[in-house]
Tab-separated table of C-alpha atoms in Angstrom:
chain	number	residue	atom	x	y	z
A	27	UNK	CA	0.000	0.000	0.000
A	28	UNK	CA	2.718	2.407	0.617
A	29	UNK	CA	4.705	1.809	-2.659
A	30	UNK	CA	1.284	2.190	-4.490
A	31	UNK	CA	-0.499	5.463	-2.554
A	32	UNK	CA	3.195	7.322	-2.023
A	33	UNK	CA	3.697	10.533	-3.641
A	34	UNK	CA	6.641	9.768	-6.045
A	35	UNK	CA	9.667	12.275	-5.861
A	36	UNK	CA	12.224	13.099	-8.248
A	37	UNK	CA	15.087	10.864	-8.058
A	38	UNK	CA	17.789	11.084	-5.521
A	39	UNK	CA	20.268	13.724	-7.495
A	40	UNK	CA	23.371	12.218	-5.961
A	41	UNK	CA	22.141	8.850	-6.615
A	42	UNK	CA	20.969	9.407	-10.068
A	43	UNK	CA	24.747	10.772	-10.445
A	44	UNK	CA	26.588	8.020	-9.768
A	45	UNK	CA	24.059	5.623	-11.654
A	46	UNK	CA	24.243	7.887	-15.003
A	47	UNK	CA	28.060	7.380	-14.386
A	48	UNK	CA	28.118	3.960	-14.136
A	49	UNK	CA	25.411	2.768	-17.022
A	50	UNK	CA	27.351	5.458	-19.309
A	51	UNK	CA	30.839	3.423	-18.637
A	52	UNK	CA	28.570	0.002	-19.217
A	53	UNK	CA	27.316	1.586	-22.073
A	54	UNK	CA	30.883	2.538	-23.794
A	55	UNK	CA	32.171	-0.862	-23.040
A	56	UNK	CA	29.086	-2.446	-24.867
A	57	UNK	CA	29.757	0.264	-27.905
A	58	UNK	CA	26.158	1.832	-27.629
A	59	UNK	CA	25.517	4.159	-30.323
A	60	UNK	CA	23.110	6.965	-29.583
A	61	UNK	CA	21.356	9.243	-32.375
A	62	UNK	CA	18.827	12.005	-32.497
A	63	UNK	CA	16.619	14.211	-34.462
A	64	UNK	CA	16.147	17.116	-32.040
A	65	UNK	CA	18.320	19.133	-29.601
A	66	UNK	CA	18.392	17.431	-26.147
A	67	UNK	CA	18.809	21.183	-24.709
A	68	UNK	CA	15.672	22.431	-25.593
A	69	UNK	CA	13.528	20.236	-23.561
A	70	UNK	CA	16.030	19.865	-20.499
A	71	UNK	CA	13.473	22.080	-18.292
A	72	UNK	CA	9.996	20.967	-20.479
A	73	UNK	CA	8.034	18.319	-19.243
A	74	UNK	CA	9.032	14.915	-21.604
A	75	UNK	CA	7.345	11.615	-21.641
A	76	UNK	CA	10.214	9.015	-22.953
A	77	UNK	CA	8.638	6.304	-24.838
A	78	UNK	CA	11.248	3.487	-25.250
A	79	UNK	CA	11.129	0.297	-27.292
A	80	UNK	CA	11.181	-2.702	-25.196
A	81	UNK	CA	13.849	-5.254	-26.661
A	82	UNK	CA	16.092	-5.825	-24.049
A	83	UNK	CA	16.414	-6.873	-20.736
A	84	UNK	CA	18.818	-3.759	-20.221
A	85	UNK	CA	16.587	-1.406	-22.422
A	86	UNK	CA	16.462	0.989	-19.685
A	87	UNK	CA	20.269	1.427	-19.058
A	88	UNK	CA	20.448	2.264	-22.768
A	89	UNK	CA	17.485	4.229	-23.159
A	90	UNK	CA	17.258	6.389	-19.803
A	91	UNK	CA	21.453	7.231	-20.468
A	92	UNK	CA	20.932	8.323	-23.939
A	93	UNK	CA	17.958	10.518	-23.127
A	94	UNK	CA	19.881	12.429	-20.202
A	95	UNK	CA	17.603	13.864	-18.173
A	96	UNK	CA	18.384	13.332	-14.116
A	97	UNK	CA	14.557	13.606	-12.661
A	98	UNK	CA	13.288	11.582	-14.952
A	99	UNK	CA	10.877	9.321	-12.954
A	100	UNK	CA	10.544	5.449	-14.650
A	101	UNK	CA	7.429	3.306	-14.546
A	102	UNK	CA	8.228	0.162	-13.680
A	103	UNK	CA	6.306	-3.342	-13.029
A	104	UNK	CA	5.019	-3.709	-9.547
A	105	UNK	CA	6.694	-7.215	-9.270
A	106	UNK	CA	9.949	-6.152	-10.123
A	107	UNK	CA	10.227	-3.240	-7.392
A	108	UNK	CA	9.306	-5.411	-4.525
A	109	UNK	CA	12.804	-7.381	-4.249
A	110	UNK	CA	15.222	-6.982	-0.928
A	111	UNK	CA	18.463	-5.151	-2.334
A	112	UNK	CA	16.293	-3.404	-4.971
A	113	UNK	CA	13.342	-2.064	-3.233
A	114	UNK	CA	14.937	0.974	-1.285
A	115	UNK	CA	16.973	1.921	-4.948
A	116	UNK	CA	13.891	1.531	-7.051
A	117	UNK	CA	12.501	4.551	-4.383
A	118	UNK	CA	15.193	6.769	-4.376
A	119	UNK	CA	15.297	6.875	-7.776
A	120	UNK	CA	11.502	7.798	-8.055
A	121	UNK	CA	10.398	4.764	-9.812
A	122	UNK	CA	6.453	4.731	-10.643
A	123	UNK	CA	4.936	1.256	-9.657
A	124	UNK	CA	2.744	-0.193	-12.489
A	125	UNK	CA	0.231	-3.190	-12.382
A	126	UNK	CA	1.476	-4.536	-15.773
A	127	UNK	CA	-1.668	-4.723	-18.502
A	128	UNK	CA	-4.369	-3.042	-15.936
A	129	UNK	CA	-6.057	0.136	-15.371
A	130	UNK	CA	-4.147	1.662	-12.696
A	131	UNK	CA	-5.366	4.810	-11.762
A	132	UNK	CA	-2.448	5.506	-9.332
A	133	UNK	CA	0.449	5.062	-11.404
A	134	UNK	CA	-1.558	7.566	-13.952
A	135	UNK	CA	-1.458	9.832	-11.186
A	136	UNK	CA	1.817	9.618	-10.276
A	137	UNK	CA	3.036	10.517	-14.375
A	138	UNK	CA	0.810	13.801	-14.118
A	139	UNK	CA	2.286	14.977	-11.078
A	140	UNK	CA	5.735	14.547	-12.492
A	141	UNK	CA	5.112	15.787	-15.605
A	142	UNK	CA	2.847	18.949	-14.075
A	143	UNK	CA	6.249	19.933	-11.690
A	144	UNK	CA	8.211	19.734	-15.590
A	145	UNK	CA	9.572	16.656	-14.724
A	146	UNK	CA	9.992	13.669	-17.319
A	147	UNK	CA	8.727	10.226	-17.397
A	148	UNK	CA	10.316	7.280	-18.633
A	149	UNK	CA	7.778	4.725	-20.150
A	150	UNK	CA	7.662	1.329	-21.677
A	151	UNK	CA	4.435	0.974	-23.621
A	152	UNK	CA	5.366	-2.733	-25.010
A	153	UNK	CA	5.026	-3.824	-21.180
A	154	UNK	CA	7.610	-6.045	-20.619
A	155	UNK	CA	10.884	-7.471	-23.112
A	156	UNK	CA	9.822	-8.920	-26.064
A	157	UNK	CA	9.592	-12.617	-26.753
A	158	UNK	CA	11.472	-12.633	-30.281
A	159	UNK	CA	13.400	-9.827	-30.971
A	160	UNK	CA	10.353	-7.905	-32.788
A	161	UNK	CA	7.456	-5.616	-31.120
A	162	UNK	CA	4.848	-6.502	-28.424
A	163	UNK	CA	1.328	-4.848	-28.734
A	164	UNK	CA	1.157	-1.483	-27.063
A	165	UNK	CA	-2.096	-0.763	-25.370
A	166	UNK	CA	-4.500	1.528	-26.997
A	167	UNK	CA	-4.361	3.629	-23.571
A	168	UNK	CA	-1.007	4.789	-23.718
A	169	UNK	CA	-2.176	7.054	-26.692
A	170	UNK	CA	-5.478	8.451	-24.695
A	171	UNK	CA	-2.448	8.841	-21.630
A	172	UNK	CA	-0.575	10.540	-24.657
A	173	UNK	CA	-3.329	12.459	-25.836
A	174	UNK	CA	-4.154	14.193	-22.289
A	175	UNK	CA	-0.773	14.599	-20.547
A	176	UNK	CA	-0.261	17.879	-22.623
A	177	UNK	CA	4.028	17.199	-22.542
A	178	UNK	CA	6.484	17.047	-25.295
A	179	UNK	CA	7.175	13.261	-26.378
A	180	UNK	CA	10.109	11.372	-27.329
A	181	UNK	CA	10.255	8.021	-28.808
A	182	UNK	CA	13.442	5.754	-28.741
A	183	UNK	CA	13.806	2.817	-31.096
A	184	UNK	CA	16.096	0.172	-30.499
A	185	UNK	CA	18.152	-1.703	-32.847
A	186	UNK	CA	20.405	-4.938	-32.091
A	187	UNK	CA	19.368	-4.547	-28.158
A	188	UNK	CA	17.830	-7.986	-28.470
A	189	UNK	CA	20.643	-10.036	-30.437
A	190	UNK	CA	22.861	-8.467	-27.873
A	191	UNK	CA	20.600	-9.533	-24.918
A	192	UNK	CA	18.007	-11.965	-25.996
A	193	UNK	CA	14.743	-12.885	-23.878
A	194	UNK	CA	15.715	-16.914	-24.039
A	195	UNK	CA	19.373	-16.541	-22.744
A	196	UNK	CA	20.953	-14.748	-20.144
A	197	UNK	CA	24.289	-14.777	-22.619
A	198	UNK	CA	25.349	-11.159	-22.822
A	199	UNK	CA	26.352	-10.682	-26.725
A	200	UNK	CA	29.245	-8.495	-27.703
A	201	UNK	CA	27.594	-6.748	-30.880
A	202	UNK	CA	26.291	-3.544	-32.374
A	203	UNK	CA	23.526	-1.531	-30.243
A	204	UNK	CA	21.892	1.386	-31.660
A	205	UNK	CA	19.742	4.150	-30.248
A	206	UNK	CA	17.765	6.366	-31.914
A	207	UNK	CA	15.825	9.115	-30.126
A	208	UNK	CA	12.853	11.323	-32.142
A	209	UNK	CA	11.195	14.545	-30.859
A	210	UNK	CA	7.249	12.811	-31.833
A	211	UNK	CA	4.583	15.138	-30.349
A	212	UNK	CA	4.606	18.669	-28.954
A	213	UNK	CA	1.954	19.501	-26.971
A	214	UNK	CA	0.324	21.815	-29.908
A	215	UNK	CA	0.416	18.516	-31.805
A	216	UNK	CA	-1.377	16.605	-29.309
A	217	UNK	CA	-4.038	19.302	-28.791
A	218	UNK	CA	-4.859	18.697	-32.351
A	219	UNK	CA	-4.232	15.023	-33.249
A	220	UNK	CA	-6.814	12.627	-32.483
A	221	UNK	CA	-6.244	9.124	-30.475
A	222	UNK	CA	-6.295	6.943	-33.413
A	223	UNK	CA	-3.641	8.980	-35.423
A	224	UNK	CA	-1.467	9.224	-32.070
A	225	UNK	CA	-1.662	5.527	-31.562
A	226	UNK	CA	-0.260	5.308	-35.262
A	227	UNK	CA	2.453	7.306	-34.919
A	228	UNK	CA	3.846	5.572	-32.003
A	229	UNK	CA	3.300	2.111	-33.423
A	230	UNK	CA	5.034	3.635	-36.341
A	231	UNK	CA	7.784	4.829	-34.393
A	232	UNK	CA	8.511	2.893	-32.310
A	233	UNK	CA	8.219	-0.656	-34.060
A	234	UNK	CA	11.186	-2.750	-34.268
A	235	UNK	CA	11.995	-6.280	-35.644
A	236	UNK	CA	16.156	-7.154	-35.127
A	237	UNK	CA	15.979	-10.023	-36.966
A	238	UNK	CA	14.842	-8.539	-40.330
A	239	UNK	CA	17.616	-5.291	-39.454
A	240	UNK	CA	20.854	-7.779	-38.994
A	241	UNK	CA	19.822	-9.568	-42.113
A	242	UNK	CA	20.800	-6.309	-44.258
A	243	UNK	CA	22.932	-4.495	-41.225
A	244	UNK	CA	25.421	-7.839	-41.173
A	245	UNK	CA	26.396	-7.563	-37.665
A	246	UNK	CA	28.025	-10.305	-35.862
A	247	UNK	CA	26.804	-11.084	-31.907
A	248	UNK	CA	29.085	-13.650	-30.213
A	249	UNK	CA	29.251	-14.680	-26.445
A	250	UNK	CA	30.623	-17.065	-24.385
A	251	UNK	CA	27.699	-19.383	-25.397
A	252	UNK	CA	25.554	-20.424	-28.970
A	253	UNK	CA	23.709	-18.408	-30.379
A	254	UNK	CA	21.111	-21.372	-30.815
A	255	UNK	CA	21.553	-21.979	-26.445
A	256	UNK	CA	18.132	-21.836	-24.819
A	257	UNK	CA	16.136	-21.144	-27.648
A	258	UNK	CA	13.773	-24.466	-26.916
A	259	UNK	CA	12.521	-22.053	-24.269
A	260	UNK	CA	10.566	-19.726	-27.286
A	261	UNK	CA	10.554	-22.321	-29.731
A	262	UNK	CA	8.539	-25.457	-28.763
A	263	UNK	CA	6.665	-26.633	-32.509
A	264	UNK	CA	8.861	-28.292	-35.314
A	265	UNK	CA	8.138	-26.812	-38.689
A	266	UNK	CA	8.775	-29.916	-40.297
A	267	UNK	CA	6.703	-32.454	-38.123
A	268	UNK	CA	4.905	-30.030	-36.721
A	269	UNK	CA	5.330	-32.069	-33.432
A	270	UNK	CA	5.523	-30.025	-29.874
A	271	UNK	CA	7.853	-30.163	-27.124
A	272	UNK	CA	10.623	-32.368	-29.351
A	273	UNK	CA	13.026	-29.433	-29.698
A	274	UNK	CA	16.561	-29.481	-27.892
A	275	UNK	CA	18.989	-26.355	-28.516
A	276	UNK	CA	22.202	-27.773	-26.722
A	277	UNK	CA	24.797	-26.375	-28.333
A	278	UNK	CA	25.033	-24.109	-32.053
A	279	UNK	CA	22.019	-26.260	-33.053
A	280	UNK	CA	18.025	-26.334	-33.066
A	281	UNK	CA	16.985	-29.976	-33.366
A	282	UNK	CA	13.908	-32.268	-33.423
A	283	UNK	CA	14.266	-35.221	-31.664
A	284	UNK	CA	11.045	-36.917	-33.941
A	285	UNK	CA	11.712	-36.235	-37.130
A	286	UNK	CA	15.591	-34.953	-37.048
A	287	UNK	CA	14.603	-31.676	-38.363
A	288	UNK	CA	18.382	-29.668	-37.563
A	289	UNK	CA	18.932	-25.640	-38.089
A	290	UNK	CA	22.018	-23.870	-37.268
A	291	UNK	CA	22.359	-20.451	-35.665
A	292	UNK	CA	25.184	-18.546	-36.784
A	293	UNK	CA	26.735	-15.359	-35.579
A	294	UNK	CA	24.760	-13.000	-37.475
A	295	UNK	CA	21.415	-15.001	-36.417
A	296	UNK	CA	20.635	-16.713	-39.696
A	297	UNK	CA	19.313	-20.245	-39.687
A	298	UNK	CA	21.067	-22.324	-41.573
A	299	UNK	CA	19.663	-24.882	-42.785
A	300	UNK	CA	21.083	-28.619	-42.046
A	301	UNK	CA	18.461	-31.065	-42.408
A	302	UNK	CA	14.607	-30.198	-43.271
A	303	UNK	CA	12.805	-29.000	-45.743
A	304	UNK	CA	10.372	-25.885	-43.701
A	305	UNK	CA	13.185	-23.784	-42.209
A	306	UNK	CA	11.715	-20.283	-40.876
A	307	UNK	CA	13.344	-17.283	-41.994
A	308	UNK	CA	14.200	-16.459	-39.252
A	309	UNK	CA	13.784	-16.660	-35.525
A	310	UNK	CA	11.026	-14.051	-35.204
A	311	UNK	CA	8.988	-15.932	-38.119
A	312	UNK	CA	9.225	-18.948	-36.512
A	313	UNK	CA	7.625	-17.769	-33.223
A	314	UNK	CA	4.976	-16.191	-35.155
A	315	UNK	CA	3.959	-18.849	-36.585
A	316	UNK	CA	3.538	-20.833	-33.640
A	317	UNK	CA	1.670	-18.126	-32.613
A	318	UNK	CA	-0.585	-18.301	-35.365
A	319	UNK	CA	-0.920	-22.305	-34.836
A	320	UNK	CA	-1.944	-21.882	-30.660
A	321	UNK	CA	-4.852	-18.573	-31.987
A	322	UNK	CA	-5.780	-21.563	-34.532
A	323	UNK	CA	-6.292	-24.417	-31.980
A	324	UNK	CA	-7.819	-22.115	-29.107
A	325	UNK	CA	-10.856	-21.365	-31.069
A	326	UNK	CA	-11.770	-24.955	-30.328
A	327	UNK	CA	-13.870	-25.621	-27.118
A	328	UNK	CA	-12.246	-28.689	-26.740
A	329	UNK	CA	-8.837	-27.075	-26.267
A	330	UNK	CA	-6.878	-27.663	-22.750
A	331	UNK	CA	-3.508	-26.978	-21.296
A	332	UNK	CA	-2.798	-28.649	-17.840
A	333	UNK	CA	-0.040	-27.809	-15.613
A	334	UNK	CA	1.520	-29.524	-11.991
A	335	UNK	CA	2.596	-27.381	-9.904
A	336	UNK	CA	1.899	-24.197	-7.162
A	337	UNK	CA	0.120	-21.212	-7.479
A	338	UNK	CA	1.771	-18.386	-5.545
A	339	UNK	CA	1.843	-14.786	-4.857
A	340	UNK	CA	4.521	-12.090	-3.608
A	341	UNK	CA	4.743	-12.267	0.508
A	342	UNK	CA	4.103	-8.606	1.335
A	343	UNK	CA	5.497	-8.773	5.676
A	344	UNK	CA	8.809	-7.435	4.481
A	345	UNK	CA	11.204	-7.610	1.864
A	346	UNK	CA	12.902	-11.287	0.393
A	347	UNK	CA	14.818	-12.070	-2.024
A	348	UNK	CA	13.320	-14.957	-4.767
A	349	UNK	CA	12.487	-16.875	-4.320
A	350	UNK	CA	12.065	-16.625	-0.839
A	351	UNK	CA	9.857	-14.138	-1.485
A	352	UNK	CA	6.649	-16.675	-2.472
A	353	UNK	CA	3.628	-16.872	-0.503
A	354	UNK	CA	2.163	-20.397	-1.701
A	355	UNK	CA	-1.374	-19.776	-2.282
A	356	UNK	CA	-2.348	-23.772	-3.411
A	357	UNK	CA	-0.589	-26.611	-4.366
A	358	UNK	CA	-2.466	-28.706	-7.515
A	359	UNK	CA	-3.418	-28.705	-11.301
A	360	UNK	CA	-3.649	-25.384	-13.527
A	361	UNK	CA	-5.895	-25.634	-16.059
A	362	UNK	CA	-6.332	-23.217	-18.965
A	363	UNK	CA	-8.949	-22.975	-21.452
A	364	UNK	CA	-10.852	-20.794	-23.828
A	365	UNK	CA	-13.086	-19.611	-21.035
A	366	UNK	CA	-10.172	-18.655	-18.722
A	367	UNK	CA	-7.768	-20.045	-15.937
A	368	UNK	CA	-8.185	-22.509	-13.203
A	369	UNK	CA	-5.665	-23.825	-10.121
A	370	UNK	CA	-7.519	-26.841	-8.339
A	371	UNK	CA	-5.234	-27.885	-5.311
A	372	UNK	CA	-5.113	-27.821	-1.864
A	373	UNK	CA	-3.005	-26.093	1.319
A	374	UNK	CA	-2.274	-27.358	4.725
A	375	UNK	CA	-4.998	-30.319	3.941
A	376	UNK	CA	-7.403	-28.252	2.588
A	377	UNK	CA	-8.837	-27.778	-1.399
A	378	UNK	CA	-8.016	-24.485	-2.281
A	379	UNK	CA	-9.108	-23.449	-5.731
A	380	UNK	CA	-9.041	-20.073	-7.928
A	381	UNK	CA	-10.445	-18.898	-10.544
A	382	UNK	CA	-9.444	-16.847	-13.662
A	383	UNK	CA	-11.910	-15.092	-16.285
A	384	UNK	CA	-9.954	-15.079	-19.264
A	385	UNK	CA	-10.691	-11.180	-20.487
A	386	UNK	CA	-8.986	-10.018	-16.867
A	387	UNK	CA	-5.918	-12.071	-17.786
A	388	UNK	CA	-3.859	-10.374	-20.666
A	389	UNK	CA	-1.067	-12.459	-20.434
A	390	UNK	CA	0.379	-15.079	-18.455
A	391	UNK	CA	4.166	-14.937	-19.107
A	392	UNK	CA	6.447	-17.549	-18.975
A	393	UNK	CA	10.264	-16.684	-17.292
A	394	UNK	CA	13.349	-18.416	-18.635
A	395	UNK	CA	13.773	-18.967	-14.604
A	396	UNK	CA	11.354	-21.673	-15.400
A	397	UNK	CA	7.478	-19.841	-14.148
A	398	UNK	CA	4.372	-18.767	-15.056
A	399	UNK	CA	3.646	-14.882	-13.871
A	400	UNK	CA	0.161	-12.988	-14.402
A	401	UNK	CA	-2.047	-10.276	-13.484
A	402	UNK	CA	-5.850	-10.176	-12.599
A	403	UNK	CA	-7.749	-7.345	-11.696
A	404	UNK	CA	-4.459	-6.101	-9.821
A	405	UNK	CA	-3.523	-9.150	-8.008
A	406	UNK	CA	0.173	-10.604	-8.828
A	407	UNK	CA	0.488	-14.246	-9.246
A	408	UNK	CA	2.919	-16.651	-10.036
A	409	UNK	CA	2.542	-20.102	-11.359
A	410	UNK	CA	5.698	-22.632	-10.122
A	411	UNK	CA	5.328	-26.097	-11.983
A	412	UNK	CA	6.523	-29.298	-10.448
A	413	UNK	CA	9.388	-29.586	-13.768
A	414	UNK	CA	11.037	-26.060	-14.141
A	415	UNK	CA	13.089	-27.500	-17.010
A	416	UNK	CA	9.504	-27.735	-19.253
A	417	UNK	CA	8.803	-25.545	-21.896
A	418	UNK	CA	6.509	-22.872	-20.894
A	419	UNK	CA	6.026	-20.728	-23.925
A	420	UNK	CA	2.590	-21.776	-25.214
A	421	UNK	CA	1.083	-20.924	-22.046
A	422	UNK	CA	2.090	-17.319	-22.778
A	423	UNK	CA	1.125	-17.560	-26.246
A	424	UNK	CA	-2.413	-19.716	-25.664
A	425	UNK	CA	-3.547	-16.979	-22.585
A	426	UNK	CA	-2.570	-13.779	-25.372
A	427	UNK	CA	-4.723	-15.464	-27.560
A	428	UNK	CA	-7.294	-16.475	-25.180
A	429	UNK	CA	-7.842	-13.057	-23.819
A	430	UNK	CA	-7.802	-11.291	-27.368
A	431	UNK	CA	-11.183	-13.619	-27.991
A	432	UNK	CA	-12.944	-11.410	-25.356
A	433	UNK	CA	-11.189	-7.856	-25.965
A	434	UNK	CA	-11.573	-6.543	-29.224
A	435	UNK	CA	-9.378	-3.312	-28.812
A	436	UNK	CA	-6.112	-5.639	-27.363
A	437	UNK	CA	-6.951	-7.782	-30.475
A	438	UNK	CA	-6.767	-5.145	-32.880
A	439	UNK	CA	-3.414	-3.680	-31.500
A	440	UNK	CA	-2.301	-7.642	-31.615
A	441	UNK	CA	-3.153	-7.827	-35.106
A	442	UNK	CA	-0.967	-4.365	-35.563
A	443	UNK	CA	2.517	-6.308	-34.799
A	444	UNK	CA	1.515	-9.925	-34.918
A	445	UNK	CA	1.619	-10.435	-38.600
A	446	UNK	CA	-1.607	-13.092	-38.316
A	447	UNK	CA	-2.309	-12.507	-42.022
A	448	UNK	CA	0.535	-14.336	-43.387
A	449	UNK	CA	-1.617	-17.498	-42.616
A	450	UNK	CA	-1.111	-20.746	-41.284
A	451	UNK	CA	2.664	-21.286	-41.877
A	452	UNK	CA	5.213	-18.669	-42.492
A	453	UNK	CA	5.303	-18.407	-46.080
C-alpha cells in the first residue's frame, strides 16, 4: 500500500549521479551508439514523456542514459520493485509502480504529477521485453495517456538490443547496439491530433523487428555461449513435423528429436539450414507462426492446457529475495482454457481453488527462470510447476490469444505487430 499510494519524488540527485556514471561506462564498453533528431537542450526544463522500445532486458540502461535527463521518474512493473536489495533503490530513484496490462489509476497519477512539476517520465508501452526480438502490442491507452498529458514526447527505437541480450538466454552478446531518439509530439500537436492517429504514430515509431535489421545491417553477436543456447525455451513446434515439445537447442544447433529436423544459428542469427525441408526465416517468423498455430487451436472448445505445480503470490510482511519471497497460495493442477484459468489444489490439507476469467488475464508470461507470472484485476500471481526444465512458452502464447477472444481493442493492437495474415505457416 505504501509503494502504491506514495507521492513519487524526483530521483535522488546524488544517486541518479553516480548511476548515469556507471550505465554510461557500461554503455561505452558495450559500444552503444546513440542518435537524435532534435536538440536534447531544448527540452532539459519541459516536461518529456520518454517512450522506449522494449527489446532488451537492459533497455532501460540504454534508453534512460541516452535521453539524459536526471529527474526523470521510470514506470516500472510492480513485481519487479518489490525485491530486498532493490526495493529501497527503485525509491530513491523515483520509480512509478505499475500493475502490468491493468487500469491503474495511481500510477496515472503519479506521471501527471511529475510531468505537471516539468519533470519527465520514462515509459515502456510494449510492457515487458519482447519474446522474439520484434514488437509486443502497445495498449491503446497509452495514446489516450498521450493524448491528455499535454508534454512534449520522445520516442526511442532500439536496434540490435535484443541479439545483444536476448529474452531466451541470459548470454550477454558483444555486438552492435543502436539508439535512436525522435522529438514525436509537442503539446500543440497533441491538442490537435486525435487518439487513433497518435496511436499510429507511435506504433510507427517505435516498431522494431532485429531479426529482419541484422539480415541487411550484417552484424556479428558472439558470447561465451551459442547463439542457438536456450532457444527451446521460445521455440517449442517443429516446422517440419509439426510435433511439440521435441526441440533441444544444446549447443550451435536447433533440433527435433522426432523427425531430425536440424537448423544452425550462426553469428549474425541466420538459420542455416542442415536437415529439413520448412526452415523459418528467421527466428522471429518462426515464433509467429507458432503463434498463429496456438490462436488456430484455441478457437476450439475442446482445447486444454494442464499444468503440476503451485500457485503463488509475492509475501508482502517485508522484503525477500526470490524466491524466498513466495507466498504459496495452493498446491495442484492449472488448467487453462478458452473460457479462462483454473488452479484446483489444496493447502495445509485443505482444497483451495481459484479462478481466472480469461478477459482479466492479458497475459500469463512464462520466465526463462522456469514460471508462469500474471495479473488479474491487480492481483500478482505466479505459477511454479513441479518440472522447471519444461517448456513454458505456449502458455504465454495460448492466454494472449485467449484473452484477445474477449477484448476486441487488445486484439486489434495484436493484429498491428503480430503479422496473423501471413496465414497458417510462415510463407
Amino acid at each position: 500500500t505504501r509503494l502504491v499510494n506514495r507521492k513519487v519524488k524526483k530521483p535522488n540527485p546524488v544517486l541518479m549521479a553516480i548511476g548515469m556514471w556507471v550505465v554510461g561506462i557500461i554503455n561505452k564498453l558495450h559500444g552503444v551508439r546513440f542518435s537524435y533528431d532534435y536538440d536534447r537542450k531544448a527540452l532539459q526544463k519541459e516536461p518529456v514523456v520518454l517512450l522506449s522500445a522494449h527489446a532488451s532486458r537492459t533497455e532501460f540502461v540504454y534508453a534512460i542514459y541516452g535521453f539524459g535527463r536526471h529527474d526523470i521518474n521510470v514506470v516500472c512493473g510492480y513485481q519487479n520493485i518489490l525485491k530486498k536489495g532493490l526495493y529501497h533503490l527503485f525509491i530513491q530513484f523515483g520509480a512509478i509502480s505499475k500493475y502490468l496490462y491493468q487500469p491503474d489509476f495511481m500510477c496515472v497519477k503519479n506521471m501527471l504529477r511529475v510531468l505537471k512539476r516539468g519533470g519527465a517520465i520514462g515509459l515502456f508501452p510494449e510492457g515487458i521485453q519482447s519474446t522474439s526480438g520484434s514488437t509486443h502490442p502497445i495498449n491503446p491507452a497509452t495514446a489516450q495517456f498521450i493524448k491528455s498529458c499535454k508534454a512534449n514526447v520522445v520516442v526511442c527505437t532500439s536496434r540490435g538490443a535484443y541479439l545483444a541480450t536476448n529474452r531466451y538466454s541470459s548470454d550477454r552478446k558483444k555486438g552492435y547496439i543502436g539508439l535512436h531518439y525522435s522529438h514525436l509530439f509537442t503539446p500543440q500537436m497533441l491538442a490537435e491530433l486525435s487518439v487513433e492517429e497518435i496511436y499510429e504514430r507511435i506504433l510507427k515509431s517505435i516498431r522494431y523487428n532485429d531479426f529482419a535489421f541484422n539480415k541487411e545491417a550484417r552484424h556479428k553477436y558472439v558470447g561465451k555461449l551459442p547463439n542457438a543456447s536456450g532457444l527451446d525455451k521460445i521455440l517449442y513446434k517443429c516446422p517440419d513435423c509439426k510435433k511439440e515439445y521435441t526441440l533441444h537447442a544444446p549447443h550451435e544447433t536447433v533440433k527435433c528429436a522426432c523427425c531430425g529436423f536440424e537448423v544452425g544459428v550462426n553469428e549474425y542469427y541466420d538459420l542455416v539450414p542442415i536437415n529439413g525441408e520448412n526452415v523459418p526465416q528467421d527466428i522471429d517468423a518462426w515464433f509467429k507462426w507458432q503463434r498463429r498455430c496456438v490462436r488456430d487451436e484455441i478457437k476450439s472448445d475442446a482445447f486444454e492446457m494442464t499444468l503440476e505445480g503451485s500457485l503463488c503470490t509475492v509475501k508482502l510482511d517485508k522484503l525477500r529475495k526470490p524466491p524466498h519471497n513466495r507466498e504459496v497460495l495452493s498446491v495442484g493442477k492449472a488448467t487453462l482454457t478458452n473460457r479462462g484459468f483454473s488452479f484446483e489444489g489444496e493447502l495445509d490439507g485443505k482444497a483451495v481453488n481459484f479462478s481466472f476469467d480469461a478477459k482479466s488475464i492479458y497475459s500469463i508470461t512464462f520466465s526463462t527462470k522456469g514460471f508462469l507470472e500474471f495479473y488479474h484485476n491487480n492481483d500478482y500471481f505466479m505459477m511454479i510447476p513441479e518440472d522447471k526444465n519444461q517448456c513454458l512458452i505456449k502458455w504465454t502464447l495460448a492466454a494472449e490469444e485467449i484473452h484477445n477472444l474477449y477484448d476486441e481493442r487488445w486484439r486489434a493492437a495484436s493484429e498491428d505487430v503480430y503479422d496473423y495474415q501471413k496465414g497458417v505457416f510462415y510463407g
